[in-house]
mmCIF file of C-alpha atoms in Angstrom:
data_model
loop_
_atom_site.group_PDB
_atom_site.id
_atom_site.type_symbol
_atom_site.label_atom_id
_atom_site.label_comp_id
_atom_site.label_asym_id
_atom_site.label_seq_id
_atom_site.Cartn_x
_atom_site.Cartn_y
_atom_site.Cartn_z
ATOM 1 C CA MET A 1 91.769 8.735 -48.963
ATOM 2 C CA ASN A 2 93.710 10.585 -50.841
ATOM 3 C CA ASN A 3 96.805 11.080 -49.045
ATOM 4 C CA GLY A 4 99.836 8.103 -48.702
ATOM 5 C CA ILE A 5 102.971 7.033 -47.907
ATOM 6 C CA LEU A 6 105.416 5.369 -49.671
ATOM 7 C CA LEU A 7 108.807 3.433 -48.374
ATOM 8 C CA VAL A 8 111.162 2.078 -50.460
ATOM 9 C CA VAL A 9 113.628 -0.400 -48.647
ATOM 10 C CA ASP A 10 116.958 -1.687 -50.560
ATOM 11 C CA GLY A 11 119.809 -2.683 -49.493
ATOM 12 C CA SER A 12 121.420 -4.248 -46.058
ATOM 13 C CA ILE A 13 119.464 -6.389 -43.192
ATOM 14 C CA GLY A 14 120.665 -2.899 -41.508
ATOM 15 C CA ILE A 15 118.445 -0.694 -44.026
ATOM 16 C CA TYR A 16 115.933 -3.195 -43.655
ATOM 17 C CA ARG A 17 115.322 -2.787 -39.982
ATOM 18 C CA ALA A 18 115.805 0.956 -40.373
ATOM 19 C CA GLY A 19 112.582 0.498 -42.928
ATOM 20 C CA LEU A 20 110.515 -1.455 -40.520
ATOM 21 C CA ARG A 21 111.409 1.041 -37.463
ATOM 22 C CA ALA A 22 110.329 3.803 -39.645
ATOM 23 C CA ALA A 23 107.161 1.822 -41.113
ATOM 24 C CA PHE A 24 106.349 1.490 -37.183
ATOM 25 C CA SER A 25 106.876 5.196 -36.635
ATOM 26 C CA ILE A 26 104.549 6.240 -39.323
ATOM 27 C CA LYS A 27 101.989 3.844 -37.922
ATOM 28 C CA ARG A 28 102.025 5.111 -34.418
ATOM 29 C CA THR A 29 101.906 8.544 -35.345
ATOM 30 C CA MET A 30 99.361 8.961 -38.606
ATOM 31 C CA PRO A 31 97.251 5.263 -38.092
ATOM 32 C CA GLU A 32 95.011 6.223 -40.590
ATOM 33 C CA VAL A 33 97.364 7.016 -43.365
ATOM 34 C CA ARG A 34 97.855 4.393 -46.261
ATOM 35 C CA LEU A 35 101.452 2.783 -46.132
ATOM 36 C CA THR A 36 103.068 1.626 -49.240
ATOM 37 C CA TRP A 37 106.078 -0.425 -49.084
ATOM 38 C CA ALA A 38 108.465 -1.076 -52.059
ATOM 39 C CA SER A 39 111.368 -3.328 -51.882
ATOM 40 C CA SER A 40 113.593 -5.497 -54.993
ATOM 41 C CA MET A 41 114.210 -7.554 -52.481
ATOM 42 C CA PRO A 42 111.603 -10.389 -52.036
ATOM 43 C CA HIS A 43 112.312 -11.139 -48.430
ATOM 44 C CA TYR A 44 111.558 -7.418 -47.543
ATOM 45 C CA ARG A 45 108.515 -7.338 -46.548
ATOM 46 C CA CYS A 46 106.040 -5.317 -43.575
ATOM 47 C CA ARG A 47 103.234 -6.175 -42.238
ATOM 48 C CA LEU A 48 102.085 -2.896 -41.249
ATOM 49 C CA ALA A 49 102.035 -2.006 -45.109
ATOM 50 C CA ASP A 50 98.485 -1.717 -47.035
ATOM 51 C CA ARG A 51 100.452 -2.352 -50.161
ATOM 52 C CA HIS A 52 103.844 -4.117 -51.357
ATOM 53 C CA ILE A 53 105.403 -3.505 -54.580
ATOM 54 C CA ARG A 54 107.838 -5.661 -56.126
ATOM 55 C CA LEU A 55 110.644 -3.534 -57.559
ATOM 56 C CA PRO A 56 112.902 -4.776 -60.365
ATOM 57 C CA PRO A 57 116.860 -5.248 -59.126
ATOM 58 C CA GLN A 58 118.333 -2.386 -60.283
ATOM 59 C CA SER A 59 120.262 0.437 -58.444
ATOM 60 C CA PRO A 60 118.193 2.010 -55.387
ATOM 61 C CA PHE A 61 118.164 5.251 -56.544
ATOM 62 C CA VAL A 62 116.396 4.161 -59.866
ATOM 63 C CA ASN A 63 114.085 2.139 -57.946
ATOM 64 C CA LYS A 64 113.388 4.987 -55.840
ATOM 65 C CA ILE A 65 111.541 7.011 -58.638
ATOM 66 C CA SER A 66 110.326 3.865 -60.195
ATOM 67 C CA ALA A 67 108.468 3.300 -56.977
ATOM 68 C CA CYS A 68 107.274 6.631 -57.296
ATOM 69 C CA LEU A 69 105.823 6.358 -60.513
ATOM 70 C CA GLU A 70 104.175 3.052 -59.207
ATOM 71 C CA CYS A 71 102.442 4.082 -56.244
ATOM 72 C CA ASP A 72 98.784 4.705 -56.794
ATOM 73 C CA HIS A 73 97.804 7.557 -53.984
ATOM 74 C CA PRO A 74 96.705 10.402 -55.546
ATOM 75 C CA ASN A 75 99.069 12.387 -53.400
ATOM 76 C CA THR A 76 101.698 10.627 -52.177
ATOM 77 C CA LEU A 77 104.847 11.226 -49.541
ATOM 78 C CA PHE A 78 107.960 9.705 -50.446
ATOM 79 C CA LEU A 79 110.242 8.438 -47.608
ATOM 80 C CA ASP A 80 113.785 6.932 -47.520
ATOM 81 C CA ALA A 81 114.020 3.851 -45.386
ATOM 82 C CA ASP A 82 116.334 5.256 -42.912
ATOM 83 C CA THR A 83 113.704 8.043 -41.822
ATOM 84 C CA TYR A 84 111.855 8.375 -38.502
ATOM 85 C CA LEU A 85 108.691 10.081 -37.895
ATOM 86 C CA LEU A 86 108.334 11.838 -34.975
ATOM 87 C CA ARG A 87 105.282 14.310 -35.231
ATOM 88 C CA PRO A 88 102.479 13.697 -37.834
ATOM 89 C CA VAL A 89 103.608 15.490 -41.376
ATOM 90 C CA TRP A 90 100.163 16.177 -42.229
ATOM 91 C CA GLU A 91 101.022 19.612 -42.645
ATOM 92 C CA PHE A 92 103.858 18.362 -45.472
ATOM 93 C CA LEU A 93 101.119 16.546 -47.687
ATOM 94 C CA GLU A 94 98.886 19.786 -47.141
ATOM 95 C CA ARG A 95 101.299 21.399 -49.948
ATOM 96 C CA LEU A 96 100.007 19.574 -52.146
ATOM 97 C CA GLU A 97 96.507 21.486 -52.428
ATOM 98 C CA ASN A 98 98.554 24.425 -53.346
ATOM 99 C CA PHE A 99 101.522 22.666 -55.156
ATOM 100 C CA ASP A 100 102.650 19.809 -56.934
ATOM 101 C CA PHE A 101 105.379 19.088 -55.686
ATOM 102 C CA VAL A 102 107.498 19.189 -52.160
ATOM 103 C CA ILE A 103 111.018 18.713 -51.393
ATOM 104 C CA CYS A 104 113.577 20.232 -48.802
ATOM 105 C CA LYS A 105 116.911 21.043 -49.568
ATOM 106 C CA ALA A 106 119.525 19.608 -48.140
ATOM 107 C CA VAL A 107 120.197 21.577 -44.610
ATOM 108 C CA THR A 108 124.011 21.037 -44.908
ATOM 109 C CA ASN A 109 123.859 22.171 -48.742
ATOM 110 C CA SER A 110 121.721 25.141 -49.658
ATOM 111 C CA TYR A 111 121.763 24.236 -53.286
ATOM 112 C CA PHE A 112 120.857 20.496 -53.457
ATOM 113 C CA PHE A 113 118.009 19.093 -52.818
ATOM 114 C CA ASN A 114 117.447 16.037 -50.673
ATOM 115 C CA SER A 115 115.047 13.646 -52.297
ATOM 116 C CA GLY A 116 114.845 11.396 -49.048
ATOM 117 C CA VAL A 117 111.599 13.198 -48.089
ATOM 118 C CA LEU A 118 109.476 14.424 -50.910
ATOM 119 C CA ALA A 119 105.781 14.985 -51.802
ATOM 120 C CA PHE A 120 103.859 14.946 -55.337
ATOM 121 C CA ASN A 121 100.514 14.612 -56.619
ATOM 122 C CA GLN A 122 99.520 13.628 -60.317
ATOM 123 C CA ARG A 123 100.621 16.282 -61.891
ATOM 124 C CA GLY A 124 104.103 16.563 -59.708
ATOM 125 C CA ARG A 125 104.586 12.574 -61.015
ATOM 126 C CA ALA A 126 105.491 14.585 -64.786
ATOM 127 C CA LEU A 127 108.685 15.782 -62.888
ATOM 128 C CA LEU A 128 109.975 12.111 -61.633
ATOM 129 C CA GLU A 129 108.717 10.863 -64.934
ATOM 130 C CA ARG A 130 111.140 13.410 -66.847
ATOM 131 C CA THR A 131 113.806 12.356 -63.979
ATOM 132 C CA HIS A 132 113.369 8.522 -64.629
ATOM 133 C CA THR A 133 113.928 8.812 -67.954
ATOM 134 C CA ILE A 134 117.302 10.524 -67.631
ATOM 135 C CA LEU A 135 118.520 8.267 -65.207
ATOM 136 C CA GLN A 136 117.357 5.328 -67.397
ATOM 137 C CA ALA A 137 119.541 6.761 -69.766
ATOM 138 C CA MET A 138 122.673 6.900 -67.696
ATOM 139 C CA ASN A 139 122.517 3.710 -66.811
ATOM 140 C CA GLY A 140 125.219 2.135 -68.257
ATOM 141 C CA ALA A 141 127.658 5.476 -68.213
ATOM 142 C CA GLU A 142 130.386 4.617 -65.957
ATOM 143 C CA LEU A 143 130.452 8.039 -64.394
ATOM 144 C CA VAL A 144 127.255 7.831 -62.979
ATOM 145 C CA ARG A 145 127.536 4.552 -61.122
ATOM 146 C CA GLY A 146 126.426 5.952 -57.960
ATOM 147 C CA ASN A 147 123.165 7.335 -59.681
ATOM 148 C CA ARG A 148 122.226 11.292 -59.648
ATOM 149 C CA GLU A 149 118.751 11.520 -58.809
ATOM 150 C CA GLN A 150 118.917 14.548 -56.528
ATOM 151 C CA LYS A 151 121.179 16.174 -58.905
ATOM 152 C CA ILE A 152 118.781 16.006 -61.679
ATOM 153 C CA LEU A 153 116.144 17.188 -59.503
ATOM 154 C CA THR A 154 118.351 19.927 -58.488
ATOM 155 C CA GLU A 155 118.814 20.902 -61.902
ATOM 156 C CA LEU A 156 115.362 20.187 -63.700
ATOM 157 C CA ILE A 157 114.020 22.703 -60.560
ATOM 158 C CA TYR A 158 116.422 25.228 -61.221
ATOM 159 C CA LEU A 159 116.543 25.102 -65.012
ATOM 160 C CA GLY A 160 112.803 25.992 -65.262
ATOM 161 C CA HIS A 161 111.674 22.609 -66.521
ATOM 162 C CA CYS A 162 108.962 22.679 -63.910
ATOM 163 C CA ALA A 163 107.689 25.943 -65.334
ATOM 164 C CA LYS A 164 107.681 24.156 -68.594
ATOM 165 C CA LEU A 165 105.735 21.214 -67.182
ATOM 166 C CA GLY A 166 103.343 23.276 -65.820
ATOM 167 C CA ILE A 167 104.431 22.035 -62.136
ATOM 168 C CA ARG A 168 104.284 24.206 -59.089
ATOM 169 C CA VAL A 169 106.761 23.289 -56.774
ATOM 170 C CA ASP A 170 106.943 24.281 -53.152
ATOM 171 C CA PHE A 171 110.308 24.030 -50.516
ATOM 172 C CA GLY A 172 109.907 21.971 -47.387
ATOM 173 C CA ASP A 173 111.996 22.982 -44.303
ATOM 174 C CA GLY A 174 114.540 20.810 -44.083
ATOM 175 C CA GLU A 175 115.399 21.510 -40.568
ATOM 176 C CA ARG A 176 111.471 20.124 -39.815
ATOM 177 C CA PHE A 177 110.783 17.792 -42.284
ATOM 178 C CA ASN A 178 113.927 15.991 -42.976
ATOM 179 C CA LEU A 179 116.585 16.837 -40.711
ATOM 180 C CA ARG A 180 120.198 14.980 -40.584
ATOM 181 C CA PRO A 181 121.143 14.283 -36.789
ATOM 182 C CA SER A 182 124.681 15.804 -37.636
ATOM 183 C CA VAL A 183 123.020 19.547 -36.804
ATOM 184 C CA LEU A 184 121.066 18.973 -33.871
ATOM 185 C CA ASP A 185 123.835 19.964 -31.575
ATOM 186 C CA SER A 186 123.519 23.319 -32.974
ATOM 187 C CA MET A 187 119.893 23.338 -32.261
ATOM 188 C CA THR A 188 118.316 24.713 -29.431
ATOM 189 C CA GLU A 189 115.489 22.671 -27.408
ATOM 190 C CA ALA A 190 112.932 24.519 -29.023
ATOM 191 C CA GLU A 191 114.034 24.548 -32.483
ATOM 192 C CA CYS A 192 114.221 20.330 -31.883
ATOM 193 C CA GLU A 193 110.731 20.348 -30.542
ATOM 194 C CA ARG A 194 109.882 21.243 -33.849
ATOM 195 C CA VAL A 195 110.872 18.877 -36.242
ATOM 196 C CA HIS A 196 109.145 16.112 -37.393
ATOM 197 C CA VAL A 197 111.206 13.619 -39.537
ATOM 198 C CA LEU A 198 114.566 12.539 -38.833
ATOM 199 C CA HIS A 199 116.571 11.465 -41.828
ATOM 200 C CA ALA A 200 119.830 8.987 -40.223
ATOM 201 C CA TYR A 201 120.970 5.519 -40.196
ATOM 202 C CA ASP A 202 121.269 5.087 -36.889
ATOM 203 C CA LEU A 203 119.169 7.033 -34.644
ATOM 204 C CA THR A 204 119.833 5.585 -31.059
ATOM 205 C CA ARG A 205 121.639 8.871 -30.188
ATOM 206 C CA PRO A 206 120.349 11.544 -31.651
ATOM 207 C CA VAL A 207 116.447 10.200 -30.056
ATOM 208 C CA ALA A 208 118.159 9.540 -26.628
ATOM 209 C CA VAL A 209 120.419 12.841 -26.667
ATOM 210 C CA HIS A 210 117.678 15.318 -28.312
ATOM 211 C CA PHE A 211 114.286 13.515 -27.854
ATOM 212 C CA PRO A 212 114.529 12.010 -24.772
ATOM 213 C CA HIS A 213 110.463 11.536 -24.560
ATOM 214 C CA HIS A 214 110.293 9.173 -27.976
ATOM 215 C CA THR A 215 113.170 6.713 -26.577
ATOM 216 C CA THR A 216 110.267 4.292 -25.161
ATOM 217 C CA ARG A 217 108.320 4.591 -28.941
ATOM 218 C CA LEU A 218 112.027 4.057 -30.144
ATOM 219 C CA ARG A 219 112.541 0.779 -28.318
ATOM 220 C CA GLU A 220 109.325 -0.478 -29.321
ATOM 221 C CA ALA A 221 109.987 0.118 -32.847
ATOM 222 C CA ASN A 222 113.248 -1.582 -32.827
ATOM 223 C CA LYS A 223 111.717 -4.702 -30.820
ATOM 224 C CA PHE A 224 108.920 -5.078 -33.803
ATOM 225 C CA ALA A 225 111.980 -4.796 -36.250
ATOM 226 C CA THR A 226 113.914 -7.513 -34.436
ATOM 227 C CA THR A 227 110.272 -9.242 -34.281
ATOM 228 C CA CYS A 228 109.914 -8.900 -38.121
ATOM 229 C CA ILE A 229 113.829 -10.427 -38.798
ATOM 230 C CA ASP A 230 113.278 -12.917 -36.704
ATOM 231 C CA GLU A 231 110.430 -14.296 -38.282
ATOM 232 C CA LEU A 232 111.659 -13.763 -41.579
ATOM 233 C CA LYS A 233 114.803 -16.198 -40.719
ATOM 234 C CA THR A 234 112.098 -18.910 -39.712
ATOM 235 C CA GLU A 235 110.519 -18.656 -43.872
ATOM 236 C CA THR A 236 113.700 -20.137 -45.106
ATOM 237 C CA SER A 237 112.094 -22.119 -47.874
ATOM 238 C CA ASP A 238 110.695 -18.730 -49.079
ATOM 239 C CA TRP A 239 113.019 -16.405 -48.860
ATOM 240 C CA LEU A 240 115.877 -18.870 -49.597
ATOM 241 C CA SER A 241 114.100 -19.372 -53.286
ATOM 242 C CA LYS A 242 113.355 -15.678 -53.635
ATOM 243 C CA ILE A 243 116.879 -14.293 -52.935
ATOM 244 C CA GLN A 244 118.650 -16.851 -55.109
ATOM 245 C CA ALA A 245 115.710 -15.445 -58.012
ATOM 246 C CA VAL A 246 117.396 -12.412 -58.013
ATOM 247 C CA ILE A 247 121.180 -13.442 -57.670
ATOM 248 C CA ASP A 248 119.847 -15.717 -60.920
ATOM 249 C CA GLU A 249 118.437 -12.988 -62.658
ATOM 250 C CA ASN A 250 121.301 -10.495 -62.629
ATOM 251 C CA PRO A 251 124.311 -12.566 -62.139
ATOM 252 C CA ASP A 252 127.519 -10.435 -61.920
ATOM 253 C CA THR A 253 126.063 -7.283 -60.794
ATOM 254 C CA ILE A 254 126.064 -5.007 -57.533
ATOM 255 C CA GLU A 255 122.860 -6.190 -57.106
ATOM 256 C CA SER A 256 123.589 -10.088 -56.807
ATOM 257 C CA TYR A 257 126.333 -9.759 -54.929
ATOM 258 C CA LEU A 258 123.835 -8.075 -52.255
ATOM 259 C CA ALA A 259 121.241 -10.247 -52.425
ATOM 260 C CA LEU A 260 123.923 -13.120 -51.393
ATOM 261 C CA ALA A 261 124.952 -10.992 -48.613
ATOM 262 C CA SER A 262 121.537 -10.536 -47.043
ATOM 263 C CA LEU A 263 121.183 -14.189 -47.191
ATOM 264 C CA MET A 264 124.227 -14.972 -45.526
ATOM 265 C CA GLU A 265 123.056 -11.719 -42.664
ATOM 266 C CA LEU A 266 119.423 -13.227 -42.510
ATOM 267 C CA ARG A 267 120.900 -17.051 -41.592
ATOM 268 C CA GLY A 268 123.408 -15.461 -39.046
ATOM 269 C CA ASP A 269 126.085 -16.131 -40.772
ATOM 270 C CA LYS A 270 128.202 -12.262 -40.922
ATOM 271 C CA ASP A 271 131.437 -13.518 -41.457
ATOM 272 C CA ARG A 272 130.193 -14.996 -44.721
ATOM 273 C CA ALA A 273 127.995 -12.019 -45.458
ATOM 274 C CA LEU A 274 131.692 -10.088 -44.809
ATOM 275 C CA THR A 275 133.346 -11.826 -47.707
ATOM 276 C CA VAL A 276 130.579 -11.748 -50.235
ATOM 277 C CA LEU A 277 130.659 -7.928 -49.964
ATOM 278 C CA LEU A 278 134.458 -7.950 -50.280
ATOM 279 C CA ALA A 279 134.431 -10.064 -52.936
ATOM 280 C CA ALA A 280 132.151 -7.424 -54.521
ATOM 281 C CA ARG A 281 134.622 -4.616 -54.339
ATOM 282 C CA ARG A 282 137.101 -7.072 -56.245
ATOM 283 C CA ALA A 283 134.480 -8.157 -59.173
ATOM 284 C CA LEU A 284 132.682 -4.711 -59.079
ATOM 285 C CA PRO A 285 135.274 -1.748 -58.953
ATOM 286 C CA THR A 286 132.782 0.515 -60.857
ATOM 287 C CA GLU A 287 129.967 0.287 -57.921
ATOM 288 C CA PRO A 288 132.243 2.943 -55.838
ATOM 289 C CA GLY A 289 131.408 2.402 -51.848
ATOM 290 C CA ARG A 290 128.494 0.711 -51.407
ATOM 291 C CA ALA A 291 129.694 -2.904 -50.656
ATOM 292 C CA MET A 292 132.844 -1.243 -48.096
ATOM 293 C CA LEU A 293 129.509 0.814 -46.740
ATOM 294 C CA TRP A 294 127.686 -2.160 -45.770
ATOM 295 C CA ALA A 295 130.885 -4.074 -44.476
ATOM 296 C CA ALA A 296 131.573 -1.544 -42.322
ATOM 297 C CA ARG A 297 127.827 -1.310 -40.967
ATOM 298 C CA LEU A 298 128.114 -5.132 -40.836
ATOM 299 C CA ASN A 299 131.652 -4.700 -38.924
ATOM 300 C CA ASP A 300 130.374 -2.358 -36.313
ATOM 301 C CA GLU A 301 127.028 -4.895 -35.646
ATOM 302 C CA MET A 302 129.687 -7.736 -35.117
ATOM 303 C CA ASP A 303 131.609 -5.231 -32.995
ATOM 304 C CA ASN A 304 134.652 -5.428 -34.980
ATOM 305 C CA ALA A 305 135.884 -1.489 -34.615
ATOM 306 C CA GLN A 306 139.218 -1.674 -36.194
ATOM 307 C CA GLN A 307 137.627 -3.340 -39.184
ATOM 308 C CA ALA A 308 134.646 -1.393 -39.480
ATOM 309 C CA LEU A 309 137.098 1.524 -39.171
ATOM 310 C CA GLN A 310 139.054 0.431 -42.072
ATOM 311 C CA CYS A 311 135.810 -0.545 -44.003
ATOM 312 C CA ALA A 312 134.382 2.911 -43.813
ATOM 313 C CA LEU A 313 137.807 4.754 -44.519
ATOM 314 C CA ASP A 314 137.712 2.324 -48.063
ATOM 315 C CA ALA A 315 133.960 3.482 -48.939
ATOM 316 C CA ALA A 316 135.137 7.144 -48.311
ATOM 317 C CA ILE A 317 138.705 6.532 -50.363
ATOM 318 C CA GLU A 318 136.245 5.163 -53.334
ATOM 319 C CA THR A 319 134.103 7.867 -53.646
ATOM 320 C CA SER A 320 136.249 10.465 -52.817
ATOM 321 C CA ASP A 321 136.964 11.753 -56.289
ATOM 322 C CA LEU A 322 134.112 11.103 -57.827
ATOM 323 C CA PHE A 323 131.679 14.531 -57.986
ATOM 324 C CA HIS A 324 128.301 13.150 -58.287
ATOM 325 C CA PRO A 325 126.139 14.209 -55.086
ATOM 326 C CA ASN A 326 125.175 10.242 -54.674
ATOM 327 C CA ILE A 327 128.462 9.238 -54.751
ATOM 328 C CA GLN A 328 129.333 11.944 -52.389
ATOM 329 C CA ASN A 329 126.289 11.270 -49.829
ATOM 330 C CA THR A 330 127.873 7.952 -49.854
ATOM 331 C CA LYS A 331 131.297 9.332 -48.585
ATOM 332 C CA GLY A 332 129.386 11.525 -45.878
ATOM 333 C CA GLN A 333 127.973 8.484 -44.752
ATOM 334 C CA SER A 334 131.126 6.661 -44.727
ATOM 335 C CA ILE A 335 133.239 9.316 -42.827
ATOM 336 C CA THR A 336 130.495 10.217 -40.888
ATOM 337 C CA LEU A 337 130.459 6.250 -39.823
ATOM 338 C CA ALA A 338 134.526 6.888 -39.121
ATOM 339 C CA LYS A 339 133.730 9.452 -36.801
ATOM 340 C CA ALA A 340 131.281 7.591 -34.584
ATOM 341 C CA LEU A 341 133.861 4.590 -34.519
ATOM 342 C CA SER A 342 136.864 7.044 -33.566
ATOM 343 C CA ASN A 343 134.620 7.912 -31.007
ATOM 344 C CA SER A 344 133.382 5.039 -29.546
ATOM 345 C CA GLY A 345 136.064 4.030 -27.941
ATOM 346 C CA ARG A 346 136.957 0.553 -29.275
ATOM 347 C CA VAL A 347 139.703 1.264 -31.755
ATOM 348 C CA ARG A 348 142.897 0.904 -30.752
ATOM 349 C CA TRP A 349 145.374 3.710 -31.271
ATOM 350 C CA PRO A 350 148.908 4.233 -31.000
ATOM 351 C CA ASP A 351 148.571 7.794 -30.172
ATOM 352 C CA ALA A 352 146.195 10.768 -30.344
ATOM 353 C CA ASN A 353 147.167 12.020 -33.580
ATOM 354 C CA LEU A 354 145.743 9.243 -35.896
ATOM 355 C CA GLN A 355 142.130 9.923 -34.601
ATOM 356 C CA THR A 356 141.960 13.457 -34.184
ATOM 357 C CA GLU A 357 142.992 13.617 -38.316
ATOM 358 C CA ILE A 358 139.859 10.756 -38.661
ATOM 359 C CA LEU A 359 137.937 13.249 -36.798
ATOM 360 C CA GLU A 360 139.171 16.564 -38.979
ATOM 361 C CA LEU A 361 137.897 14.431 -42.128
ATOM 362 C CA ALA A 362 134.371 14.940 -40.824
ATOM 363 C CA THR A 363 134.480 18.693 -41.206
ATOM 364 C CA ASP A 364 136.864 18.525 -44.270
ATOM 365 C CA HIS A 365 134.235 18.011 -47.422
ATOM 366 C CA ARG A 366 136.631 18.497 -49.763
ATOM 367 C CA CYS A 367 139.136 15.661 -48.560
ATOM 368 C CA THR A 368 140.885 13.806 -51.366
ATOM 369 C CA ALA A 369 141.480 10.025 -51.839
ATOM 370 C CA ASP A 370 145.068 10.482 -51.256
ATOM 371 C CA GLN A 371 144.603 12.255 -47.392
ATOM 372 C CA ILE A 372 142.147 9.491 -46.081
ATOM 373 C CA LYS A 373 144.754 6.568 -48.037
ATOM 374 C CA SER A 374 147.486 7.759 -45.839
ATOM 375 C CA ILE A 375 145.111 7.625 -42.863
ATOM 376 C CA ARG A 376 144.227 4.236 -43.848
ATOM 377 C CA ALA A 377 147.511 2.721 -44.411
ATOM 378 C CA ARG A 378 148.842 4.050 -40.901
ATOM 379 C CA LEU A 379 145.611 2.440 -39.141
ATOM 380 C CA THR A 380 147.034 -0.629 -40.962
ATOM 381 C CA GLU A 381 150.529 -0.617 -39.613
ATOM 382 C CA GLU A 382 149.382 0.728 -36.189
ATOM 383 C CA GLY A 383 145.988 -1.097 -35.553
#
């Protein structure tokens, strides 16, 4: 079989859960496709995968490209962990019959490409090799800690490097194959029926509202993910030693803190996981947003909406004035989470003004750190 799908799953238990859910959607929608699962977290495994790749504990964005280069499918479809297939994606893969590399423009930004869904053949790997070389060269630079594989791919494509490499690039339909749920409310029912791939951390609301006939399958996917995580918790000695190896190999790095937080979360000790994430923020100020966004999501899972909102705003503050696409993506996720929490009815407000200001942040992508700090300070005082 020439076609295969690659999932890279790194990060919090929430991302692991999303990856399991993605794998379930792939095998339910395209049961015959070969699935490769890649992760730097040795305990993150999936029994639906046909092959597992162990990645070095680097940035997840560097690992995304590394995994693509290690994958052995002649034609590969890469999917982020937080994607979900509503329909088969053979059509996207079939574009490789006439092109070498297929990528979608971001639906909310017509200039940049979103690397969460892309396809490539053997010739198209040359573009990923060039991207990987640039990422590795940037690895020690302070201003690129957030990593920039999307910006690099965008610039390589626009500046004509693909033609120099002999790579034929095709632009996929982002509204069909890489759709962010934030735009669903503006789409008609007929347009929603054309969607093949959703790309989002939390799928519950968009599926329930816009794809109600998929809710049963999503429940099955969530049940599968929960079962896998519960099974993982019983393999204490095995995954404990593997996580400890990640920590030992990478002392005083964001990877060691995230591995330790993962360990605590798997043990069911979410409070200690939060302590580790807050320690990471203090110890590694050059790793903007990652720990606090995880902390926000963890607090939300623990029904600590007030603390979750504060952490989400902290993550947005840390990333607001760093103008790199992936760092800005963390900011966007943080503000989107803040908006969802503000609308949840679980946050205490002294008046409606503060809630309104937070909701307005979600529509102003140019908001500065100082603007968010002002809201964050008032939330602390008044919450």
